[in-house]
Coordinates of C-alpha atoms in Angstrom, one line a residue:
X1 CA -9.2 39.9 -13.3
X2 CA -10.1 39.7 -17.1
X3 CA -8.5 42.1 -19.6
X4 CA -9.8 42.7 -23.1
X5 CA -7.0 43.8 -25.5
X6 CA -7.9 45.1 -28.9
X7 CA -5.1 45.0 -31.5
X8 CA -2.4 42.3 -31.9
X9 CA 0.5 44.4 -32.9
X10 CA 3.5 44.7 -30.6
X11 CA 1.9 47.3 -28.3
X12 CA -1.2 45.2 -27.8
X13 CA 0.7 42.0 -27.5
X14 CA 2.9 43.4 -24.8
X15 CA -0.2 44.6 -22.9
X16 CA -1.5 41.0 -23.1
X17 CA 1.9 39.8 -21.9
X18 CA 1.9 41.9 -18.8
X19 CA -1.7 41.1 -17.9
X20 CA -1.0 37.3 -18.1
X21 CA 2.3 37.7 -16.3
X22 CA 0.4 39.3 -13.4
X23 CA -2.0 36.3 -13.2
X24 CA -4.9 37.8 -15.2
X25 CA -7.0 36.3 -18.0
X26 CA -6.8 38.0 -21.4
X27 CA -9.0 38.0 -24.4
X28 CA -7.1 39.4 -27.4
X29 CA -9.0 40.6 -30.4
X30 CA -7.4 41.3 -33.8
X31 CA -9.3 42.5 -36.9
X32 CA -7.1 40.5 -39.3
X33 CA -5.8 36.9 -39.2
X34 CA -2.7 38.3 -37.5
X35 CA -1.2 41.7 -37.1
X36 CA 0.2 43.1 -40.5
X37 CA 1.0 46.7 -39.7
X38 CA 4.0 48.6 -38.4
X39 CA 4.8 46.0 -35.8
X40 CA 6.0 43.7 -38.6
X41 CA 7.2 46.4 -41.1
X42 CA 10.1 47.7 -39.0
X43 CA 13.7 47.0 -38.2
X44 CA 13.2 45.0 -35.1
X45 CA 15.6 47.4 -33.4
X46 CA 15.6 48.0 -29.7
X47 CA 17.0 51.4 -30.4
X48 CA 18.3 53.2 -27.3
X49 CA 20.9 55.3 -29.3
X50 CA 19.0 58.4 -30.3
X51 CA 16.3 58.6 -27.6
X52 CA 15.8 62.0 -25.9
X53 CA 17.1 62.2 -22.4
X54 CA 14.7 61.9 -19.5
X55 CA 11.4 60.0 -19.8
X56 CA 12.0 58.7 -23.4
X57 CA 15.4 57.3 -22.6
X58 CA 14.2 55.9 -19.3
X59 CA 11.4 54.1 -21.1
X60 CA 13.7 52.8 -23.8
X61 CA 16.2 51.5 -21.2
X62 CA 13.5 49.8 -19.1
X63 CA 12.1 48.3 -22.4
X64 CA 15.6 47.0 -23.3
X65 CA 15.8 45.3 -19.9
X66 CA 12.3 43.7 -20.4
X67 CA 13.1 42.6 -24.0
X68 CA 16.2 40.8 -22.8
X69 CA 14.3 39.0 -20.0
X70 CA 11.4 38.0 -22.3
X71 CA 13.9 37.0 -25.0
X72 CA 15.5 34.6 -22.5
X73 CA 12.2 32.9 -22.1
X74 CA 10.8 33.1 -25.6
X75 CA 13.6 32.0 -28.0
X76 CA 11.4 32.8 -31.1
X77 CA 11.9 36.5 -30.5
X78 CA 15.4 36.2 -31.7
X79 CA 16.7 38.7 -29.2
X80 CA 20.3 39.7 -29.8
X81 CA 22.3 42.3 -27.7
X82 CA 24.2 43.4 -30.8
X83 CA 24.7 47.1 -30.1
X84 CA 25.0 49.7 -33.0
X85 CA 27.6 51.6 -34.9
X86 CA 27.1 55.0 -36.6
X87 CA 30.2 55.6 -38.9
X88 CA 31.2 59.2 -39.4
X89 CA 33.2 60.4 -42.4
X90 CA 34.5 63.9 -41.6
X91 CA 35.1 66.4 -38.8
X92 CA 31.6 67.8 -38.8
X93 CA 30.0 64.4 -38.3
X94 CA 32.7 63.4 -35.9
X95 CA 32.0 66.4 -33.7
X96 CA 28.3 65.4 -33.3
X97 CA 29.4 61.9 -32.3
X98 CA 31.9 63.4 -29.8
X99 CA 29.2 65.6 -28.3
X100 CA 26.9 62.6 -27.9
X101 CA 29.6 60.6 -26.3
X102 CA 30.1 63.5 -23.8
X103 CA 26.4 63.6 -22.7
X104 CA 25.8 63.1 -19.0
X105 CA 23.7 60.0 -19.9
X106 CA 26.3 58.5 -22.3
X107 CA 27.2 55.7 -19.9
X108 CA 23.6 54.6 -19.6
X109 CA 23.4 54.4 -23.4
X110 CA 26.7 52.6 -23.7
X111 CA 28.1 55.4 -26.0
X112 CA 31.8 55.3 -27.0
X113 CA 33.5 56.9 -29.9
X114 CA 35.6 54.3 -31.7
X115 CA 38.4 54.7 -34.3
X116 CA 37.7 53.2 -37.7
X117 CA 39.9 50.2 -36.8
X118 CA 38.2 49.7 -33.5
X119 CA 34.8 49.8 -35.3
X120 CA 35.9 47.2 -37.8
X121 CA 37.1 45.0 -35.0
X122 CA 33.5 45.1 -33.6
X123 CA 31.9 44.7 -37.0
X124 CA 34.3 43.3 -39.6
X125 CA 31.8 43.7 -42.4
X126 CA 32.3 47.5 -42.4
X127 CA 35.2 47.6 -45.0
X128 CA 34.3 50.9 -46.5
X129 CA 35.9 54.3 -45.8
X130 CA 35.0 56.2 -42.7
X131 CA 37.0 58.1 -40.0
X132 CA 35.4 56.9 -36.7
X133 CA 32.1 55.5 -35.4
X134 CA 29.8 56.1 -32.5
X135 CA 29.2 52.8 -30.6
X136 CA 26.0 52.3 -28.6
X137 CA 26.3 49.1 -26.5
X138 CA 22.6 49.1 -25.3
X139 CA 21.0 48.7 -28.7
X140 CA 19.6 45.3 -29.5
X141 CA 17.4 43.5 -32.1
X142 CA 14.5 41.1 -32.4
X143 CA 12.8 39.5 -35.4
X144 CA 9.8 41.8 -36.2
X145 CA 8.0 39.4 -38.6
X146 CA 7.9 36.6 -36.0
X147 CA 8.0 38.3 -32.6
X148 CA 4.2 38.6 -32.1
X149 CA 3.8 34.9 -33.2
X150 CA 6.4 33.7 -30.7
X151 CA 4.9 35.8 -27.9
X152 CA 1.4 34.5 -28.7
X153 CA 2.6 30.9 -28.6
X154 CA 4.0 31.5 -25.1
X155 CA 0.8 33.3 -24.0
X156 CA -1.4 30.4 -25.3
X157 CA 0.7 28.0 -23.3
X158 CA -0.4 29.7 -20.0
X159 CA -4.0 28.7 -20.4
X160 CA -5.1 32.2 -19.5
X161 CA -5.0 33.7 -23.0
X162 CA -7.5 33.6 -25.8
X163 CA -6.8 35.0 -29.3
X164 CA -9.7 36.0 -31.5
X165 CA -8.5 36.9 -35.0
X166 CA -10.6 38.2 -37.9
X167 CA -12.9 40.3 -35.7
X168 CA -13.1 44.0 -35.9
X169 CA -14.3 45.8 -32.8
X170 CA -17.1 48.1 -33.8
X171 CA -18.4 49.5 -30.5
X172 CA -17.6 50.0 -26.8
X173 CA -20.5 48.7 -24.9
X174 CA -21.1 50.4 -21.5
X175 CA -18.2 49.8 -19.2
X176 CA -15.5 47.2 -19.7
X177 CA -16.9 45.6 -22.8
X178 CA -16.7 45.8 -26.6
X179 CA -18.8 44.4 -29.5
X180 CA -17.2 42.9 -32.6
X181 CA -18.4 42.7 -36.2
X182 CA -19.8 39.3 -35.6
X183 CA -22.2 40.7 -33.0
X184 CA -20.4 39.2 -30.1
X185 CA -19.8 41.1 -26.9
X186 CA -16.6 40.6 -24.9
X187 CA -16.7 41.8 -21.3
X188 CA -13.9 42.1 -18.7
X189 CA -12.6 44.2 -15.9
X190 CA -10.6 46.5 -18.2
X191 CA -10.4 47.1 -22.0
X192 CA -7.3 48.4 -23.7
X193 CA -7.5 49.6 -27.3
X194 CA -4.1 49.2 -29.0
X195 CA -5.2 50.0 -32.5
X196 CA -1.9 51.3 -34.0
X197 CA -2.3 53.6 -37.0
X198 CA -6.1 52.8 -37.2
X199 CA -7.3 56.2 -35.9
X200 CA -10.7 56.5 -37.5
X201 CA -13.9 54.5 -37.0
X202 CA -14.1 53.2 -33.4
X203 CA -11.2 55.3 -32.2
X204 CA -12.7 58.5 -33.5
X205 CA -16.1 57.6 -32.0
X206 CA -14.8 56.9 -28.5
X207 CA -11.9 59.3 -28.3
X208 CA -12.6 62.1 -30.8
X209 CA -9.8 63.8 -32.6
X210 CA -6.6 62.8 -30.7
X211 CA -3.1 64.5 -31.0
X212 CA -1.7 61.6 -33.0
X213 CA -0.7 61.6 -36.7
X214 CA 0.1 58.8 -39.2
X215 CA 3.6 58.5 -40.7
X216 CA 4.4 56.5 -43.8
X217 CA 7.8 54.9 -44.5
X218 CA 9.6 52.8 -47.1
X219 CA 12.0 49.9 -46.4
X220 CA 13.6 46.9 -48.0
X221 CA 15.3 43.6 -47.3
X222 CA 18.1 41.8 -49.1
X223 CA 19.1 38.2 -49.7
X224 CA 21.6 36.9 -47.2
X225 CA 24.8 39.0 -47.0
X226 CA 26.9 35.9 -46.8
X227 CA 28.8 37.1 -43.7
X228 CA 27.7 38.4 -40.2
X229 CA 26.8 42.0 -39.7
X230 CA 27.5 41.9 -36.1
X231 CA 25.9 45.2 -35.1
X232 CA 23.1 47.3 -36.4
X233 CA 24.3 50.3 -38.5
X234 CA 23.1 53.9 -38.9
X235 CA 24.6 56.8 -40.8
X236 CA 25.2 60.3 -39.8
X237 CA 21.9 61.5 -41.2
X238 CA 20.4 59.8 -38.2
X239 CA 22.0 62.6 -36.1
X240 CA 19.6 65.0 -37.8
X241 CA 16.4 63.2 -36.8
X242 CA 17.0 61.8 -33.3
X243 CA 16.9 64.1 -30.2
X244 CA 19.8 62.7 -28.4
X245 CA 22.2 64.2 -30.9
X246 CA 21.0 67.8 -30.5
X247 CA 24.0 70.0 -29.8
X248 CA 26.0 72.9 -31.2
X249 CA 27.9 70.4 -33.2
X250 CA 24.7 69.2 -34.8
X251 CA 23.8 72.9 -35.7
X252 CA 27.2 73.2 -37.3
X253 CA 26.6 70.0 -39.3
X254 CA 23.2 71.2 -40.5
X255 CA 24.7 74.5 -41.5
X256 CA 27.9 73.2 -43.0
X257 CA 26.9 70.0 -44.7
X258 CA 23.8 69.8 -46.8
X259 CA 22.0 66.5 -46.7
X260 CA 21.8 64.5 -49.9
X261 CA 18.9 66.0 -51.9
X262 CA 17.1 62.6 -52.1
X263 CA 17.6 62.0 -48.4
X264 CA 16.4 65.5 -47.5
X265 CA 13.3 65.2 -49.8
X266 CA 12.2 62.0 -48.1
X267 CA 13.4 62.8 -44.6
X268 CA 15.8 59.8 -44.6
X269 CA 18.5 58.3 -42.6
X270 CA 20.1 54.9 -42.9
X271 CA 19.2 52.2 -40.3
X272 CA 20.3 48.6 -41.1
X273 CA 19.9 45.3 -39.2
X274 CA 20.8 41.8 -40.2
X275 CA 18.0 39.2 -39.9
X276 CA 18.6 35.7 -38.6
X277 CA 18.5 34.4 -42.1
X278 CA 21.4 36.7 -43.0
X279 CA 19.4 39.2 -45.0
X280 CA 19.6 42.9 -44.3
X281 CA 16.6 45.1 -43.3
X282 CA 17.4 48.6 -44.6
X283 CA 15.5 51.9 -44.4
X284 CA 13.9 54.3 -44.2
X285 CA 11.9 57.3 -45.3
X286 CA 9.3 59.5 -43.5
X287 CA 6.2 60.9 -45.1
X288 CA 3.7 63.0 -43.1
X289 CA 1.4 64.7 -45.6
X290 CA -1.9 63.0 -46.3
X291 CA -3.1 61.5 -48.5
X292 CA -0.2 59.1 -48.6
X293 CA 1.1 57.7 -51.9
X294 CA -0.1 54.2 -52.7
X295 CA 3.1 53.2 -54.5
X296 CA 6.8 53.1 -53.5
X297 CA 9.4 55.3 -55.0
X298 CA 12.8 54.1 -56.3
X299 CA 15.0 57.1 -55.6
X300 CA 15.1 56.4 -51.8
X301 CA 16.1 52.8 -52.4
X302 CA 18.9 53.8 -54.7
X303 CA 20.2 56.3 -52.2
X304 CA 20.1 53.7 -49.4
X305 CA 21.9 51.2 -51.6
X306 CA 24.7 53.7 -52.3
X307 CA 25.1 54.5 -48.6
X308 CA 25.2 50.9 -47.5
X309 CA 27.6 49.8 -50.2
X310 CA 29.9 52.7 -49.2
X311 CA 30.1 51.3 -45.6
X312 CA 30.3 47.7 -46.6
X313 CA 32.8 48.3 -49.3
X314 CA 31.0 45.8 -51.5
X315 CA 27.8 45.4 -53.5
X316 CA 24.5 44.7 -51.7
X317 CA 23.0 41.3 -52.2
X318 CA 19.8 41.2 -54.4
X319 CA 16.9 43.0 -52.9
X320 CA 14.4 40.4 -51.9
X321 CA 11.4 42.6 -51.0
X322 CA 10.4 46.3 -50.7
X323 CA 7.5 47.6 -48.7
X324 CA 5.7 50.6 -47.2
X325 CA 4.3 50.9 -43.7
X326 CA 2.3 53.4 -41.6
X327 CA 2.6 54.0 -37.9
X328 CA 1.0 56.3 -35.4
X329 CA 3.0 59.1 -33.8
X330 CA 2.2 61.7 -31.2
X331 CA 2.1 65.1 -32.8
X332 CA 4.1 66.3 -29.9
X333 CA 7.1 64.0 -30.6
X334 CA 8.5 64.5 -27.0
X335 CA 5.6 62.4 -25.8
X336 CA 6.4 58.6 -25.7
X337 CA 2.8 57.5 -26.2
X338 CA -0.8 58.7 -26.1
X339 CA -2.6 57.0 -23.2
X340 CA -6.2 58.1 -22.7
X341 CA -9.1 56.9 -20.7
X342 CA -12.0 57.1 -23.2
X343 CA -14.7 55.4 -21.1
X344 CA -14.9 54.0 -17.6
X345 CA -12.7 50.9 -17.7
X346 CA -11.6 51.6 -21.3
X347 CA -8.2 53.0 -22.3
X348 CA -6.7 53.9 -25.7
X349 CA -2.9 53.4 -26.0
X350 CA -1.4 54.6 -29.3
X351 CA 1.1 56.9 -31.0
X352 CA 4.6 55.6 -30.0
X353 CA 5.8 56.4 -33.5
X354 CA 9.1 54.9 -34.4
X355 CA 9.6 53.9 -30.8
X356 CA 6.9 51.2 -30.9
X357 CA 9.1 48.2 -31.2
X358 CA 11.7 49.6 -28.8
X359 CA 9.5 50.8 -26.1
X360 CA 6.4 48.6 -26.2
X361 CA 7.2 46.4 -23.2
X362 CA 7.8 49.4 -20.9
X363 CA 4.7 51.2 -22.3
X364 CA 2.6 48.2 -21.5
X365 CA 4.1 47.9 -18.1
X366 CA 3.3 51.5 -17.3
X367 CA -0.3 50.9 -18.4
X368 CA -0.5 47.9 -16.1
X369 CA 0.9 49.8 -13.2
X370 CA -1.4 52.8 -13.7
X371 CA -4.4 50.6 -14.0
X372 CA -3.5 48.6 -10.9
X373 CA -3.3 45.2 -12.6

């Protein structure tokens, strides 16, 4: 069997991975020299913590299992089973963490409420003031800027994988084939369009208007911290945005503790992961209204800096880089992904939103199973 995959972000690359793993030949087409979108502009978190119970959590847990297995084979992924801590500072925030730790699926997530001293034993870099922390043992991390490159190197070594960069697919030709902007036609037994946040052009032509929106974010990365940050770190604002934390305690938090005005204006929470070089990836904001700004704003970065420094109890290292990114998210955010048959033998897979890095191995596995690869 021959599979044509369009789009070399993490969702497309994982579709290529599963096809090759099942013994098939893959032609992988990317419109740029390499993927440069949301698959690189993220935390590299395998983020089980806040996923909604049911299908979303099941997908994240299966993806976590797949990431660990792939990471054992592809060292360049930088897979680390580091877990996460969400420090809480008062009784309202603590009550939300307690409610999460009491969920029926808390054990599957590896939830546990830790005292401040217990949290510092897990992550000694957290020297700031907080009362307790929600630990999630199942969270993990990979290196987002190099993950696709490492996976591609492993795929090329199989001899059943061809990567074609700098080619934009312009048309779906009949069944099981696409034509690129060089006029070349690529035929196979199945075509999977994993086009990320590119929702116009070809996608609109073959799928029409789909229930997927684009979301813009801002993030930053520091110079090396100079010490290990042994877990990823979130703040209590993450409770407001992730469905796993929905509870009466969260309602009380929202009613009784206003979010910082900057954080509220930019729909922010803190997420932070240490890179293998020691730097910290820190974010993020969420912007939904088009047209998106073309510049980045400084207020969100200043807010994030204050929050991080309050947890670390020390100044941040110099900010090395700042960036904005755009990802595709299902309008119905309870849906894990938008998977649509757009022609005979041609499927569109997009819209995982902020779950893309976390869930992509399981999303691609489901595609492979449903298509009978």
